[in-house]
mmCIF file of C-alpha atoms in Angstrom:
data_model
loop_
_atom_site.group_PDB
_atom_site.id
_atom_site.type_symbol
_atom_site.label_atom_id
_atom_site.label_comp_id
_atom_site.label_asym_id
_atom_site.label_seq_id
_atom_site.Cartn_x
_atom_site.Cartn_y
_atom_site.Cartn_z
ATOM 1 C CA UNK A 6 -18.294 -7.685 -7.139
ATOM 2 C CA UNK A 7 -16.503 -9.192 -4.155
ATOM 3 C CA UNK A 8 -17.296 -8.530 -0.500
ATOM 4 C CA UNK A 9 -14.938 -8.400 2.458
ATOM 5 C CA UNK A 10 -15.495 -8.901 6.191
ATOM 6 C CA UNK A 11 -12.835 -8.023 8.800
ATOM 7 C CA UNK A 12 -11.501 -10.752 11.066
ATOM 8 C CA UNK A 13 -9.109 -10.767 14.012
ATOM 9 C CA UNK A 14 -5.416 -10.025 13.491
ATOM 10 C CA UNK A 15 -4.083 -13.297 12.092
ATOM 11 C CA UNK A 16 -1.559 -12.881 9.235
ATOM 12 C CA UNK A 17 -2.009 -15.826 6.861
ATOM 13 C CA UNK A 18 0.684 -18.008 5.303
ATOM 14 C CA UNK A 19 0.695 -16.078 2.005
ATOM 15 C CA UNK A 20 1.304 -12.824 3.860
ATOM 16 C CA UNK A 21 4.196 -14.252 5.889
ATOM 17 C CA UNK A 22 5.773 -15.914 2.847
ATOM 18 C CA UNK A 23 5.441 -12.697 0.835
ATOM 19 C CA UNK A 24 6.926 -10.608 3.621
ATOM 20 C CA UNK A 25 9.873 -13.006 3.922
ATOM 21 C CA UNK A 26 10.432 -12.872 0.172
ATOM 22 C CA UNK A 27 10.407 -9.063 0.161
ATOM 23 C CA UNK A 28 12.823 -8.945 3.102
ATOM 24 C CA UNK A 29 15.273 -11.187 1.255
ATOM 25 C CA UNK A 30 14.970 -9.049 -1.872
ATOM 26 C CA UNK A 31 15.666 -5.815 0.016
ATOM 27 C CA UNK A 32 18.579 -7.462 1.844
ATOM 28 C CA UNK A 33 20.087 -8.360 -1.515
ATOM 29 C CA UNK A 34 19.708 -4.789 -2.769
ATOM 30 C CA UNK A 35 21.293 -3.428 0.402
ATOM 31 C CA UNK A 36 24.222 -5.843 0.167
ATOM 32 C CA UNK A 37 24.979 -4.919 -3.439
ATOM 33 C CA UNK A 38 24.657 -1.219 -2.610
ATOM 34 C CA UNK A 39 27.171 -1.573 0.225
ATOM 35 C CA UNK A 40 29.428 -3.430 -2.175
ATOM 36 C CA UNK A 41 29.260 -0.589 -4.711
ATOM 37 C CA UNK A 42 30.060 1.963 -1.991
ATOM 38 C CA UNK A 43 32.963 -0.151 -0.749
ATOM 39 C CA UNK A 44 34.350 -0.312 -4.261
ATOM 40 C CA UNK A 45 34.143 3.456 -4.746
ATOM 41 C CA UNK A 46 35.850 4.105 -1.405
ATOM 42 C CA UNK A 47 38.682 1.673 -2.179
ATOM 43 C CA UNK A 48 39.238 3.213 -5.593
ATOM 44 C CA UNK A 49 39.623 6.684 -4.068
ATOM 45 C CA UNK A 50 42.049 5.695 -1.273
ATOM 46 C CA UNK A 51 45.573 4.251 -1.247
ATOM 47 C CA UNK A 52 43.988 0.817 -0.916
ATOM 48 C CA UNK A 53 42.664 1.368 -4.378
ATOM 49 C CA UNK A 54 46.199 0.885 -5.668
ATOM 50 C CA UNK A 55 45.453 -2.826 -5.398
ATOM 51 C CA UNK A 56 42.838 -3.240 -8.142
ATOM 52 C CA UNK A 57 42.613 -6.987 -7.685
ATOM 53 C CA UNK A 58 41.420 -6.535 -4.108
ATOM 54 C CA UNK A 59 38.625 -4.246 -5.334
ATOM 55 C CA UNK A 60 37.655 -6.803 -7.959
ATOM 56 C CA UNK A 61 37.542 -9.590 -5.392
ATOM 57 C CA UNK A 62 35.433 -7.502 -2.997
ATOM 58 C CA UNK A 63 32.991 -6.661 -5.777
ATOM 59 C CA UNK A 64 32.583 -10.340 -6.595
ATOM 60 C CA UNK A 65 32.047 -11.231 -2.949
ATOM 61 C CA UNK A 66 29.343 -8.578 -2.493
ATOM 62 C CA UNK A 67 27.782 -9.585 -5.801
ATOM 63 C CA UNK A 68 27.605 -13.225 -4.747
ATOM 64 C CA UNK A 69 26.138 -12.265 -1.370
ATOM 65 C CA UNK A 70 23.526 -10.107 -3.038
ATOM 66 C CA UNK A 71 22.576 -12.779 -5.565
ATOM 67 C CA UNK A 72 22.517 -15.329 -2.752
ATOM 68 C CA UNK A 73 19.254 -13.826 -1.550
ATOM 69 C CA UNK A 74 17.546 -14.466 -4.906
ATOM 70 C CA UNK A 75 17.215 -18.254 -4.797
ATOM 71 C CA UNK A 76 15.431 -18.494 -1.429
ATOM 72 C CA UNK A 77 13.278 -15.534 -2.511
ATOM 73 C CA UNK A 78 12.246 -17.374 -5.686
ATOM 74 C CA UNK A 79 11.417 -20.483 -3.683
ATOM 75 C CA UNK A 80 9.254 -18.458 -1.307
ATOM 76 C CA UNK A 81 7.481 -16.932 -4.303
ATOM 77 C CA UNK A 82 6.608 -20.350 -5.715
ATOM 78 C CA UNK A 83 5.361 -21.610 -2.379
ATOM 79 C CA UNK A 84 3.390 -18.428 -1.707
ATOM 80 C CA UNK A 85 1.631 -18.559 -5.066
ATOM 81 C CA UNK A 86 0.492 -22.119 -4.361
ATOM 82 C CA UNK A 87 -1.004 -21.271 -0.977
ATOM 83 C CA UNK A 88 -4.695 -20.576 -1.393
ATOM 84 C CA UNK A 89 -5.574 -16.950 -0.561
ATOM 85 C CA UNK A 90 -8.078 -16.283 2.186
ATOM 86 C CA UNK A 91 -9.825 -13.306 3.696
ATOM 87 C CA UNK A 92 -7.498 -11.340 5.961
ATOM 88 C CA UNK A 93 -8.142 -8.957 8.822
ATOM 89 C CA UNK A 94 -8.035 -5.206 8.350
ATOM 90 C CA UNK A 95 -4.760 -4.766 10.265
ATOM 91 C CA UNK A 96 -2.973 -7.231 7.994
ATOM 92 C CA UNK A 97 -4.577 -5.563 4.991
ATOM 93 C CA UNK A 98 -3.317 -2.149 6.169
ATOM 94 C CA UNK A 99 0.268 -3.440 6.280
ATOM 95 C CA UNK A 100 -0.076 -5.152 2.914
ATOM 96 C CA UNK A 101 -1.533 -2.009 1.334
ATOM 97 C CA UNK A 102 1.357 0.105 2.639
ATOM 98 C CA UNK A 103 3.887 -2.388 1.235
ATOM 99 C CA UNK A 104 2.082 -2.310 -2.117
ATOM 100 C CA UNK A 105 2.301 1.476 -2.205
ATOM 101 C CA UNK A 106 6.041 1.571 -1.559
ATOM 102 C CA UNK A 107 7.195 -1.581 -3.386
ATOM 103 C CA UNK A 108 4.202 -2.604 -5.506
ATOM 104 C CA UNK A 109 5.971 -2.836 -8.874
ATOM 105 C CA UNK A 110 8.802 -4.860 -7.290
ATOM 106 C CA UNK A 111 6.220 -7.266 -5.836
ATOM 107 C CA UNK A 112 4.745 -7.824 -9.298
ATOM 108 C CA UNK A 113 8.142 -8.360 -10.962
ATOM 109 C CA UNK A 114 8.995 -11.008 -8.378
ATOM 110 C CA UNK A 115 5.555 -12.686 -8.296
ATOM 111 C CA UNK A 116 5.267 -11.870 -4.626
ATOM 112 C CA UNK A 117 1.928 -13.023 -3.144
ATOM 113 C CA UNK A 118 1.672 -9.695 -1.283
ATOM 114 C CA UNK A 119 0.883 -7.888 -4.553
ATOM 115 C CA UNK A 120 -2.722 -6.735 -4.823
ATOM 116 C CA UNK A 121 -4.651 -7.363 -8.001
ATOM 117 C CA UNK A 122 -7.183 -4.850 -9.287
ATOM 118 C CA UNK A 123 -10.617 -5.848 -8.010
ATOM 119 C CA UNK A 124 -14.016 -4.304 -7.402
ATOM 120 C CA UNK A 125 -15.887 -4.734 -4.112
ATOM 121 C CA UNK A 126 -19.328 -3.785 -2.929
ATOM 122 C CA UNK A 127 -22.637 -3.878 -4.794
ATOM 123 C CA UNK A 128 -23.172 -5.557 -8.145
ATOM 124 C CA UNK A 129 -25.350 -3.097 -10.111
ATOM 125 C CA UNK A 130 -28.291 -4.065 -12.278
ATOM 126 C CA UNK A 131 -28.290 -2.973 -15.906
ATOM 127 C CA UNK A 132 -30.827 -0.244 -15.136
ATOM 128 C CA UNK A 133 -29.054 0.941 -11.959
ATOM 129 C CA UNK A 134 -26.486 3.757 -11.616
ATOM 130 C CA UNK A 135 -23.215 2.984 -9.812
ATOM 131 C CA UNK A 136 -20.971 5.211 -7.694
ATOM 132 C CA UNK A 137 -17.407 3.841 -7.525
ATOM 133 C CA UNK A 138 -14.827 4.970 -4.959
ATOM 134 C CA UNK A 139 -11.072 4.567 -5.582
ATOM 135 C CA UNK A 140 -8.618 4.843 -2.663
ATOM 136 C CA UNK A 141 -5.187 6.479 -2.693
ATOM 137 C CA UNK A 142 -1.552 5.446 -2.238
ATOM 138 C CA UNK A 143 -0.826 2.781 0.407
ATOM 139 C CA UNK A 144 -4.530 2.271 1.124
ATOM 140 C CA UNK A 145 -7.261 -0.235 0.291
ATOM 141 C CA UNK A 146 -11.020 -0.318 -0.150
ATOM 142 C CA UNK A 147 -11.779 -0.757 3.558
ATOM 143 C CA UNK A 148 -10.156 2.610 4.233
ATOM 144 C CA UNK A 149 -13.441 4.288 3.277
ATOM 145 C CA UNK A 150 -15.368 2.471 5.994
ATOM 146 C CA UNK A 151 -15.878 5.263 8.507
ATOM 147 C CA UNK A 152 -19.255 6.406 9.889
ATOM 148 C CA UNK A 153 -19.673 9.530 7.725
ATOM 149 C CA UNK A 154 -18.809 7.701 4.524
ATOM 150 C CA UNK A 155 -20.993 4.719 5.413
ATOM 151 C CA UNK A 156 -23.927 7.061 6.050
ATOM 152 C CA UNK A 157 -23.340 8.660 2.635
ATOM 153 C CA UNK A 158 -23.172 5.236 0.962
ATOM 154 C CA UNK A 159 -26.395 4.150 2.674
ATOM 155 C CA UNK A 160 -28.159 7.288 1.467
ATOM 156 C CA UNK A 161 -26.971 6.570 -2.059
ATOM 157 C CA UNK A 162 -28.446 3.077 -1.860
ATOM 158 C CA UNK A 163 -31.761 4.456 -0.566
ATOM 159 C CA UNK A 164 -31.935 6.601 -3.686
ATOM 160 C CA UNK A 165 -31.377 3.628 -5.957
ATOM 161 C CA UNK A 166 -27.624 3.764 -6.531
ATOM 162 C CA UNK A 167 -25.245 0.834 -6.249
ATOM 163 C CA UNK A 168 -22.010 1.580 -4.378
ATOM 164 C CA UNK A 169 -18.671 -0.027 -5.213
ATOM 165 C CA UNK A 170 -14.997 0.212 -4.291
ATOM 166 C CA UNK A 171 -11.754 -0.354 -6.172
ATOM 167 C CA UNK A 172 -8.783 -2.142 -4.655
ATOM 168 C CA UNK A 173 -5.526 -1.915 -6.608
ATOM 169 C CA UNK A 174 -1.770 -2.234 -6.237
ATOM 170 C CA UNK A 175 -0.958 1.416 -5.571
ATOM 171 C CA UNK A 176 2.740 0.939 -6.367
ATOM 172 C CA UNK A 177 2.214 0.176 -10.061
ATOM 173 C CA UNK A 178 2.515 3.067 -12.543
ATOM 174 C CA UNK A 179 -0.555 5.285 -12.465
ATOM 175 C CA UNK A 180 -1.111 4.642 -16.171
ATOM 176 C CA UNK A 181 -1.022 0.873 -15.636
ATOM 177 C CA UNK A 182 -3.536 1.074 -12.808
ATOM 178 C CA UNK A 183 -5.655 3.292 -15.034
ATOM 179 C CA UNK A 184 -5.578 0.635 -17.753
ATOM 180 C CA UNK A 185 -6.522 -2.107 -15.291
ATOM 181 C CA UNK A 186 -9.339 0.018 -13.854
ATOM 182 C CA UNK A 187 -10.679 0.650 -17.346
ATOM 183 C CA UNK A 188 -10.706 -3.104 -18.001
ATOM 184 C CA UNK A 189 -12.825 -3.635 -14.880
ATOM 185 C CA UNK A 190 -15.163 -0.767 -15.742
ATOM 186 C CA UNK A 191 -15.745 -2.192 -19.223
ATOM 187 C CA UNK A 192 -17.341 -5.277 -17.643
ATOM 188 C CA UNK A 193 -19.833 -3.282 -15.552
ATOM 189 C CA UNK A 194 -23.417 -3.190 -16.796
ATOM 190 C CA UNK A 195 -24.661 -0.205 -14.759
ATOM 191 C CA UNK A 196 -26.815 2.358 -16.537
ATOM 192 C CA UNK A 197 -24.661 5.228 -15.279
ATOM 193 C CA UNK A 198 -21.175 5.356 -13.732
ATOM 194 C CA UNK A 199 -19.997 8.043 -11.296
ATOM 195 C CA UNK A 200 -16.297 7.935 -10.355
ATOM 196 C CA UNK A 201 -14.927 9.295 -7.069
ATOM 197 C CA UNK A 202 -11.224 9.059 -6.297
ATOM 198 C CA UNK A 203 -9.248 10.080 -3.233
ATOM 199 C CA UNK A 204 -5.667 11.276 -3.852
ATOM 200 C CA UNK A 205 -3.996 8.886 -6.325
ATOM 201 C CA UNK A 206 -7.391 7.279 -6.883
ATOM 202 C CA UNK A 207 -8.541 10.461 -8.620
ATOM 203 C CA UNK A 208 -5.565 10.382 -10.985
ATOM 204 C CA UNK A 209 -6.215 6.722 -11.773
ATOM 205 C CA UNK A 210 -9.858 7.495 -12.504
ATOM 206 C CA UNK A 211 -8.829 10.245 -14.932
ATOM 207 C CA UNK A 212 -6.252 7.986 -16.560
ATOM 208 C CA UNK A 213 -8.753 5.131 -16.889
ATOM 209 C CA UNK A 214 -11.352 7.317 -18.572
ATOM 210 C CA UNK A 215 -8.806 8.797 -20.989
ATOM 211 C CA UNK A 216 -7.241 5.465 -21.922
ATOM 212 C CA UNK A 217 -10.663 3.874 -22.387
ATOM 213 C CA UNK A 218 -11.738 6.606 -24.795
ATOM 214 C CA UNK A 219 -8.504 6.242 -26.735
ATOM 215 C CA UNK A 220 -9.047 2.472 -26.950
ATOM 216 C CA UNK A 221 -12.663 2.808 -28.071
ATOM 217 C CA UNK A 222 -14.153 1.126 -25.010
ATOM 218 C CA UNK A 223 -17.905 1.344 -24.364
ATOM 219 C CA UNK A 224 -18.177 2.315 -20.702
ATOM 220 C CA UNK A 225 -17.051 5.977 -21.083
ATOM 221 C CA UNK A 226 -20.425 6.670 -22.720
ATOM 222 C CA UNK A 227 -22.025 5.929 -19.330
ATOM 223 C CA UNK A 228 -19.589 7.937 -17.177
ATOM 224 C CA UNK A 229 -21.404 11.121 -16.190
ATOM 225 C CA UNK A 230 -19.386 12.411 -13.206
ATOM 226 C CA UNK A 231 -15.783 12.279 -12.020
ATOM 227 C CA UNK A 232 -14.793 13.729 -8.649
ATOM 228 C CA UNK A 233 -11.324 13.879 -7.120
ATOM 229 C CA UNK A 234 -10.625 14.448 -3.428
ATOM 230 C CA UNK A 235 -7.189 15.908 -2.763
ATOM 231 C CA UNK A 236 -5.678 14.437 -5.930
ATOM 232 C CA UNK A 237 -2.240 15.857 -6.882
ATOM 233 C CA UNK A 238 -3.057 16.921 -10.441
ATOM 234 C CA UNK A 239 0.213 18.870 -10.588
ATOM 235 C CA UNK A 240 2.123 16.347 -8.492
ATOM 236 C CA UNK A 241 3.183 16.247 -4.854
ATOM 237 C CA UNK A 242 5.984 18.308 -3.319
ATOM 238 C CA UNK A 243 7.002 15.410 -1.061
ATOM 239 C CA UNK A 244 8.043 13.288 -4.045
ATOM 240 C CA UNK A 245 9.877 16.190 -5.682
ATOM 241 C CA UNK A 246 11.790 16.825 -2.448
ATOM 242 C CA UNK A 247 12.604 13.131 -2.214
ATOM 243 C CA UNK A 248 13.874 13.153 -5.767
ATOM 244 C CA UNK A 249 16.083 16.188 -5.177
ATOM 245 C CA UNK A 250 17.493 14.492 -2.087
ATOM 246 C CA UNK A 251 18.243 11.417 -4.129
ATOM 247 C CA UNK A 252 19.934 13.521 -6.812
ATOM 248 C CA UNK A 253 22.173 15.111 -4.177
ATOM 249 C CA UNK A 254 23.610 11.673 -3.483
ATOM 250 C CA UNK A 255 25.044 11.608 -7.009
ATOM 251 C CA UNK A 256 27.316 14.588 -6.190
ATOM 252 C CA UNK A 257 29.787 12.261 -4.487
ATOM 253 C CA UNK A 258 30.977 9.000 -6.006
ATOM 254 C CA UNK A 259 30.972 7.580 -2.474
ATOM 255 C CA UNK A 260 27.270 8.258 -1.890
ATOM 256 C CA UNK A 261 26.061 7.759 -5.477
ATOM 257 C CA UNK A 262 25.374 4.027 -4.976
ATOM 258 C CA UNK A 263 22.772 4.974 -2.349
ATOM 259 C CA UNK A 264 20.510 6.275 -5.122
ATOM 260 C CA UNK A 265 19.871 2.615 -5.879
ATOM 261 C CA UNK A 266 18.034 2.302 -2.574
ATOM 262 C CA UNK A 267 16.172 5.575 -3.037
ATOM 263 C CA UNK A 268 14.980 4.463 -6.455
ATOM 264 C CA UNK A 269 13.419 1.328 -4.992
ATOM 265 C CA UNK A 270 10.333 3.406 -4.128
ATOM 266 C CA UNK A 271 7.528 2.381 -6.402
ATOM 267 C CA UNK A 272 6.792 3.547 -9.928
ATOM 268 C CA UNK A 273 3.585 5.159 -8.692
ATOM 269 C CA UNK A 274 5.482 7.327 -6.221
ATOM 270 C CA UNK A 275 7.770 8.421 -9.054
ATOM 271 C CA UNK A 276 4.648 9.304 -11.074
ATOM 272 C CA UNK A 277 3.455 11.534 -8.245
ATOM 273 C CA UNK A 278 6.413 13.856 -8.868
ATOM 274 C CA UNK A 279 4.337 15.698 -11.484
ATOM 275 C CA UNK A 280 1.077 13.734 -11.583
ATOM 276 C CA UNK A 281 1.855 11.662 -14.685
ATOM 277 C CA UNK A 282 -1.149 9.787 -16.067
ATOM 278 C CA UNK A 283 0.159 8.091 -19.208
ATOM 279 C CA UNK A 284 2.772 5.489 -20.075
ATOM 280 C CA UNK A 285 4.177 7.961 -22.604
ATOM 281 C CA UNK A 286 4.891 10.411 -19.760
ATOM 282 C CA UNK A 287 7.311 7.895 -18.278
ATOM 283 C CA UNK A 288 8.965 7.407 -21.653
ATOM 284 C CA UNK A 289 9.425 11.149 -22.121
ATOM 285 C CA UNK A 290 10.927 11.478 -18.647
ATOM 286 C CA UNK A 291 14.029 9.626 -19.829
ATOM 287 C CA UNK A 292 15.381 8.671 -16.405
ATOM 288 C CA UNK A 293 14.242 8.155 -12.825
ATOM 289 C CA UNK A 294 15.934 11.283 -11.494
ATOM 290 C CA UNK A 295 14.392 13.754 -13.975
ATOM 291 C CA UNK A 296 13.399 17.195 -12.691
ATOM 292 C CA UNK A 297 11.523 18.370 -15.799
ATOM 293 C CA UNK A 298 7.777 17.904 -16.166
ATOM 294 C CA UNK A 299 7.264 15.259 -18.900
ATOM 295 C CA UNK A 300 3.466 15.185 -18.860
ATOM 296 C CA UNK A 301 1.012 15.276 -21.697
ATOM 297 C CA UNK A 302 -1.921 17.193 -20.250
ATOM 298 C CA UNK A 303 -5.299 15.449 -20.393
ATOM 299 C CA UNK A 304 -8.241 17.879 -20.633
ATOM 300 C CA UNK A 305 -11.432 17.072 -18.755
ATOM 301 C CA UNK A 306 -13.947 15.620 -21.279
ATOM 302 C CA UNK A 307 -16.734 18.117 -21.909
ATOM 303 C CA UNK A 308 -19.467 15.486 -21.617
ATOM 304 C CA UNK A 309 -18.399 14.426 -18.095
ATOM 305 C CA UNK A 310 -18.975 16.710 -15.106
ATOM 306 C CA UNK A 311 -15.726 17.109 -13.138
ATOM 307 C CA UNK A 312 -15.342 18.166 -9.513
ATOM 308 C CA UNK A 313 -11.940 18.810 -7.915
ATOM 309 C CA UNK A 314 -12.101 19.152 -4.140
ATOM 310 C CA UNK A 315 -8.988 20.171 -2.210
ATOM 311 C CA UNK A 316 -8.097 20.834 1.421
ATOM 312 C CA UNK A 317 -5.725 23.059 3.341
ATOM 313 C CA UNK A 318 -4.731 23.036 6.984
ATOM 314 C CA UNK A 319 -5.018 26.832 6.970
ATOM 315 C CA UNK A 320 -8.147 27.829 8.931
ATOM 316 C CA UNK A 321 -9.227 30.416 6.361
ATOM 317 C CA UNK A 322 -8.048 32.274 3.260
ATOM 318 C CA UNK A 323 -6.390 35.114 5.189
ATOM 319 C CA UNK A 324 -2.924 33.569 4.829
ATOM 320 C CA UNK A 325 -0.756 34.859 1.983
ATOM 321 C CA UNK A 326 0.180 31.281 1.164
ATOM 322 C CA UNK A 327 -2.221 28.474 1.981
ATOM 323 C CA UNK A 328 -0.691 25.431 3.622
ATOM 324 C CA UNK A 329 -0.858 21.948 2.150
ATOM 325 C CA UNK A 330 -3.183 19.245 3.433
ATOM 326 C CA UNK A 331 0.034 17.565 4.669
ATOM 327 C CA UNK A 332 0.650 15.917 1.281
ATOM 328 C CA UNK A 333 -0.869 18.008 -1.525
ATOM 329 C CA UNK A 334 -0.837 21.751 -2.079
ATOM 330 C CA UNK A 335 -4.179 23.454 -2.838
ATOM 331 C CA UNK A 336 -3.147 24.558 -6.343
ATOM 332 C CA UNK A 337 -2.342 20.929 -7.211
ATOM 333 C CA UNK A 338 -5.525 19.497 -5.701
ATOM 334 C CA UNK A 339 -7.584 22.068 -7.611
ATOM 335 C CA UNK A 340 -5.584 21.615 -10.832
ATOM 336 C CA UNK A 341 -5.179 25.360 -11.173
ATOM 337 C CA UNK A 342 -3.838 26.429 -14.594
ATOM 338 C CA UNK A 343 -4.262 22.878 -15.906
ATOM 339 C CA UNK A 344 -5.161 23.107 -19.632
ATOM 340 C CA UNK A 345 -8.652 21.999 -20.568
ATOM 341 C CA UNK A 346 -10.213 22.246 -17.111
ATOM 342 C CA UNK A 347 -12.115 25.517 -17.507
ATOM 343 C CA UNK A 348 -15.476 23.804 -16.916
ATOM 344 C CA UNK A 349 -14.323 21.926 -13.814
ATOM 345 C CA UNK A 350 -16.071 22.749 -10.531
ATOM 346 C CA UNK A 351 -13.455 23.491 -7.860
ATOM 347 C CA UNK A 352 -13.831 23.859 -4.104
ATOM 348 C CA UNK A 353 -11.352 24.192 -1.247
ATOM 349 C CA UNK A 354 -12.062 23.150 2.342
ATOM 350 C CA UNK A 355 -10.221 24.883 5.190
ATOM 351 C CA UNK A 356 -8.832 23.285 8.331
ATOM 352 C CA UNK A 357 -8.708 19.747 6.939
ATOM 353 C CA UNK A 358 -5.839 17.380 6.180
ATOM 354 C CA UNK A 359 -5.390 14.871 3.383
ATOM 355 C CA UNK A 360 -6.909 11.814 5.051
ATOM 356 C CA UNK A 361 -9.897 13.730 6.415
ATOM 357 C CA UNK A 362 -11.035 14.167 2.813
ATOM 358 C CA UNK A 363 -12.157 10.532 2.969
ATOM 359 C CA UNK A 364 -14.133 10.853 6.188
ATOM 360 C CA UNK A 365 -15.243 14.443 6.893
ATOM 361 C CA UNK A 366 -18.898 15.436 6.912
ATOM 362 C CA UNK A 367 -18.223 18.622 4.896
ATOM 363 C CA UNK A 368 -16.750 16.575 2.064
ATOM 364 C CA UNK A 369 -19.854 14.425 1.647
ATOM 365 C CA UNK A 370 -22.224 17.340 1.988
ATOM 366 C CA UNK A 371 -20.451 19.126 -0.866
ATOM 367 C CA UNK A 372 -20.052 15.947 -2.900
ATOM 368 C CA UNK A 373 -23.715 15.092 -2.475
ATOM 369 C CA UNK A 374 -24.862 18.581 -3.498
ATOM 370 C CA UNK A 375 -22.577 18.557 -6.541
ATOM 371 C CA UNK A 376 -23.815 15.154 -7.616
ATOM 372 C CA UNK A 377 -27.366 16.254 -6.972
ATOM 373 C CA UNK A 378 -28.225 12.994 -5.244
ATOM 374 C CA UNK A 379 -28.046 13.647 -1.494
#
């Protein structure tokens, strides 16, 4: 596995080239969107009586939009030829956020900002168990590096476990990241594999295990535990609200072109609408603006111990309706009423938010007791 060491804030050439390429791409999308809106407005006003003027305007906006493509392609070629180097944590934070929001676009355009799926941390021996942590949307593997987590990881190592971390492009479809994760896991020679995922990382872990079993891979035989921390097993309300807002734009022909910009958010964010784990879920959805739940439910395998830990900002259970952890509702984090999860161990922590699930002492005390290793 790879190792990373923070450095001072110095964005490298690949980062700056990738950021410039993305800016040009988004400028092109914005220009063409404005052109579509202009055309709709002209067609619905007296000026629209001059169809040739609308046609000319459309061509002008189209040319302006396409004009951003060539320099973007050149930047892509240059960026791919620049040798990558270790970057500081601040730069990595920005890059991770961009991956979460535009990750699939980065891949389509060969943008050097796109993360590849990689494992960091310890390289386990064949006779050594491995605990692997997977981060969530817009994050990266260094996001775990807080004192409480580091103490937990050190205790694991004292007891003979190797500790590893996944970095991935969190804007790709959850199913695709699951497939890539499974490919990495298949190469690991650890005697036992324990998967822990925060937020989207938990969904990717579930998807990876399911896809690997379907493909007849070997590593699922060594997966004994799978824990999720605040993972939206039933999806996230924030994405559903965003989708409804985007759908409202289609009510007016003047605002409908703006849905193009709203739909630029990554495939992974779309998947968070209902917590879709499979490529077939996306196919069943039919369109980007769907409001129906297209998922095929994936039961928790009986031979793998599952632990779903959720959080609520409510201080106790006296409230009639528990609040979210800022991003995920308790019923989603606990996968309540999810078929095939009757044997799952579920726990809810009070007075915590979504990000604290990565760093809070209570989380690691409960996780350690459940795993039976700390």
